[in-house]
Amino acid sequence: MQQITDESLHESVKTDSITYYSIFAVSFVVFLAIALIAQVLFLRWRSWFPGAEGGKTLIGDVKAAVYTFMSQLT
């Protein structure tokens, strides 16, 4: 049986954290690009993203949509 040390646990958490923020950043950029293009074309894009339906700001709504998307990944 392998012993889990504090150092290996710390490295695992650090790797998971980097992975989470990387996925968040890429998703945020993709969702933001879609929202910006839709905003310029005067489309109602908030209904396209779950979590962004009731918001009032572009960045806040995109962030809410990305958090909703991220919660579906686990």
PDB file of C-alpha atoms in Angstrom:
ATOM      1  CA  MET A   1       0.000   0.000   0.000  1.00  0.00           C
ATOM      2  CA  GLN A   2       1.371   3.381  -1.024  1.00  0.00           C
ATOM      3  CA  GLN A   3       1.662   6.143   1.537  1.00  0.00           C
ATOM      4  CA  ILE A   4       0.174   9.504   0.594  1.00  0.00           C
ATOM      5  CA  THR A   5       2.504  12.220   1.762  1.00  0.00           C
ATOM      6  CA  ASP A   6       1.659  15.845   2.309  1.00  0.00           C
ATOM      7  CA  GLU A   7       3.907  16.777  -0.597  1.00  0.00           C
ATOM      8  CA  SER A   8       2.216  14.419  -3.076  1.00  0.00           C
ATOM      9  CA  LEU A   9      -1.205  15.567  -1.909  1.00  0.00           C
ATOM     10  CA  HIS A  10      -0.150  19.205  -2.330  1.00  0.00           C
ATOM     11  CA  GLU A  11       1.102  18.509  -5.864  1.00  0.00           C
ATOM     12  CA  SER A  12      -2.164  16.748  -6.736  1.00  0.00           C
ATOM     13  CA  VAL A  13      -4.256  19.653  -5.472  1.00  0.00           C
ATOM     14  CA  LYS A  14      -2.026  22.137  -7.295  1.00  0.00           C
ATOM     15  CA  THR A  15      -2.366  20.201 -10.563  1.00  0.00           C
ATOM     16  CA  ASP A  16      -6.149  19.968 -10.170  1.00  0.00           C
ATOM     17  CA  SER A  17      -6.324  23.699  -9.456  1.00  0.00           C
ATOM     18  CA  ILE A  18      -4.298  24.582 -12.542  1.00  0.00           C
ATOM     19  CA  THR A  19      -6.462  22.283 -14.653  1.00  0.00           C
ATOM     20  CA  TYR A  20      -9.681  23.824 -13.311  1.00  0.00           C
ATOM     21  CA  TYR A  21      -8.541  27.395 -13.957  1.00  0.00           C
ATOM     22  CA  SER A  22      -7.268  26.464 -17.425  1.00  0.00           C
ATOM     23  CA  ILE A  23     -10.636  24.991 -18.390  1.00  0.00           C
ATOM     24  CA  PHE A  24     -12.383  28.006 -16.851  1.00  0.00           C
ATOM     25  CA  ALA A  25     -10.219  30.469 -18.794  1.00  0.00           C
ATOM     26  CA  VAL A  26     -10.682  28.729 -22.143  1.00  0.00           C
ATOM     27  CA  SER A  27     -14.432  28.376 -21.580  1.00  0.00           C
ATOM     28  CA  PHE A  28     -14.714  32.011 -20.533  1.00  0.00           C
ATOM     29  CA  VAL A  29     -12.951  33.214 -23.676  1.00  0.00           C
ATOM     30  CA  VAL A  30     -15.144  31.035 -25.926  1.00  0.00           C
ATOM     31  CA  PHE A  31     -18.384  32.078 -24.218  1.00  0.00           C
ATOM     32  CA  LEU A  32     -17.313  35.728 -24.199  1.00  0.00           C
ATOM     33  CA  ALA A  33     -16.521  35.645 -27.928  1.00  0.00           C
ATOM     34  CA  ILE A  34     -19.935  34.157 -28.683  1.00  0.00           C
ATOM     35  CA  ALA A  35     -21.658  36.709 -26.436  1.00  0.00           C
ATOM     36  CA  LEU A  36     -19.777  39.641 -27.968  1.00  0.00           C
ATOM     37  CA  ILE A  37     -20.579  38.578 -31.520  1.00  0.00           C
ATOM     38  CA  ALA A  38     -24.232  38.047 -30.600  1.00  0.00           C
ATOM     39  CA  GLN A  39     -24.332  41.419 -28.808  1.00  0.00           C
ATOM     40  CA  VAL A  40     -22.985  43.201 -31.879  1.00  0.00           C
ATOM     41  CA  LEU A  41     -25.604  41.454 -34.040  1.00  0.00           C
ATOM     42  CA  PHE A  42     -28.369  42.437 -31.574  1.00  0.00           C
ATOM     43  CA  LEU A  43     -29.245  38.800 -30.812  1.00  0.00           C
ATOM     44  CA  ARG A  44     -30.697  37.607 -27.510  1.00  0.00           C
ATOM     45  CA  TRP A  45     -27.733  35.460 -26.491  1.00  0.00           C
ATOM     46  CA  ARG A  46     -28.473  35.169 -22.755  1.00  0.00           C
ATOM     47  CA  SER A  47     -31.035  32.427 -23.367  1.00  0.00           C
ATOM     48  CA  TRP A  48     -28.354  30.369 -25.130  1.00  0.00           C
ATOM     49  CA  PHE A  49     -26.231  30.003 -21.993  1.00  0.00           C
ATOM     50  CA  PRO A  50     -27.555  28.325 -18.853  1.00  0.00           C
ATOM     51  CA  GLY A  51     -27.079  30.557 -15.825  1.00  0.00           C
ATOM     52  CA  ALA A  52     -26.997  33.815 -17.800  1.00  0.00           C
ATOM     53  CA  GLU A  53     -30.720  34.261 -18.295  1.00  0.00           C
ATOM     54  CA  GLY A  54     -31.426  36.794 -15.577  1.00  0.00           C
ATOM     55  CA  GLY A  55     -28.296  38.910 -15.571  1.00  0.00           C
ATOM     56  CA  LYS A  56     -27.683  42.468 -16.602  1.00  0.00           C
ATOM     57  CA  THR A  57     -23.967  42.667 -17.438  1.00  0.00           C
ATOM     58  CA  LEU A  58     -22.110  40.920 -20.224  1.00  0.00           C
ATOM     59  CA  ILE A  59     -19.127  39.823 -18.137  1.00  0.00           C
ATOM     60  CA  GLY A  60     -21.256  38.756 -15.162  1.00  0.00           C
ATOM     61  CA  ASP A  61     -23.574  36.723 -17.368  1.00  0.00           C
ATOM     62  CA  VAL A  62     -20.691  35.036 -19.170  1.00  0.00           C
ATOM     63  CA  LYS A  63     -19.067  34.219 -15.827  1.00  0.00           C
ATOM     64  CA  ALA A  64     -22.344  32.728 -14.542  1.00  0.00           C
ATOM     65  CA  ALA A  65     -22.677  30.659 -17.717  1.00  0.00           C
ATOM     66  CA  VAL A  66     -19.121  29.361 -17.395  1.00  0.00           C
ATOM     67  CA  TYR A  67     -19.664  28.405 -13.732  1.00  0.00           C
ATOM     68  CA  THR A  68     -22.847  26.556 -14.725  1.00  0.00           C
ATOM     69  CA  PHE A  69     -20.968  24.826 -17.537  1.00  0.00           C
ATOM     70  CA  MET A  70     -18.111  23.893 -15.194  1.00  0.00           C
ATOM     71  CA  SER A  71     -20.508  22.372 -12.672  1.00  0.00           C
ATOM     72  CA  GLN A  72     -21.805  20.060 -15.404  1.00  0.00           C
ATOM     73  CA  LEU A  73     -18.300  18.665 -16.047  1.00  0.00           C
ATOM     74  CA  THR A  74     -18.008  16.905 -12.698  1.00  0.00           C
TER      75      THR A  74
END
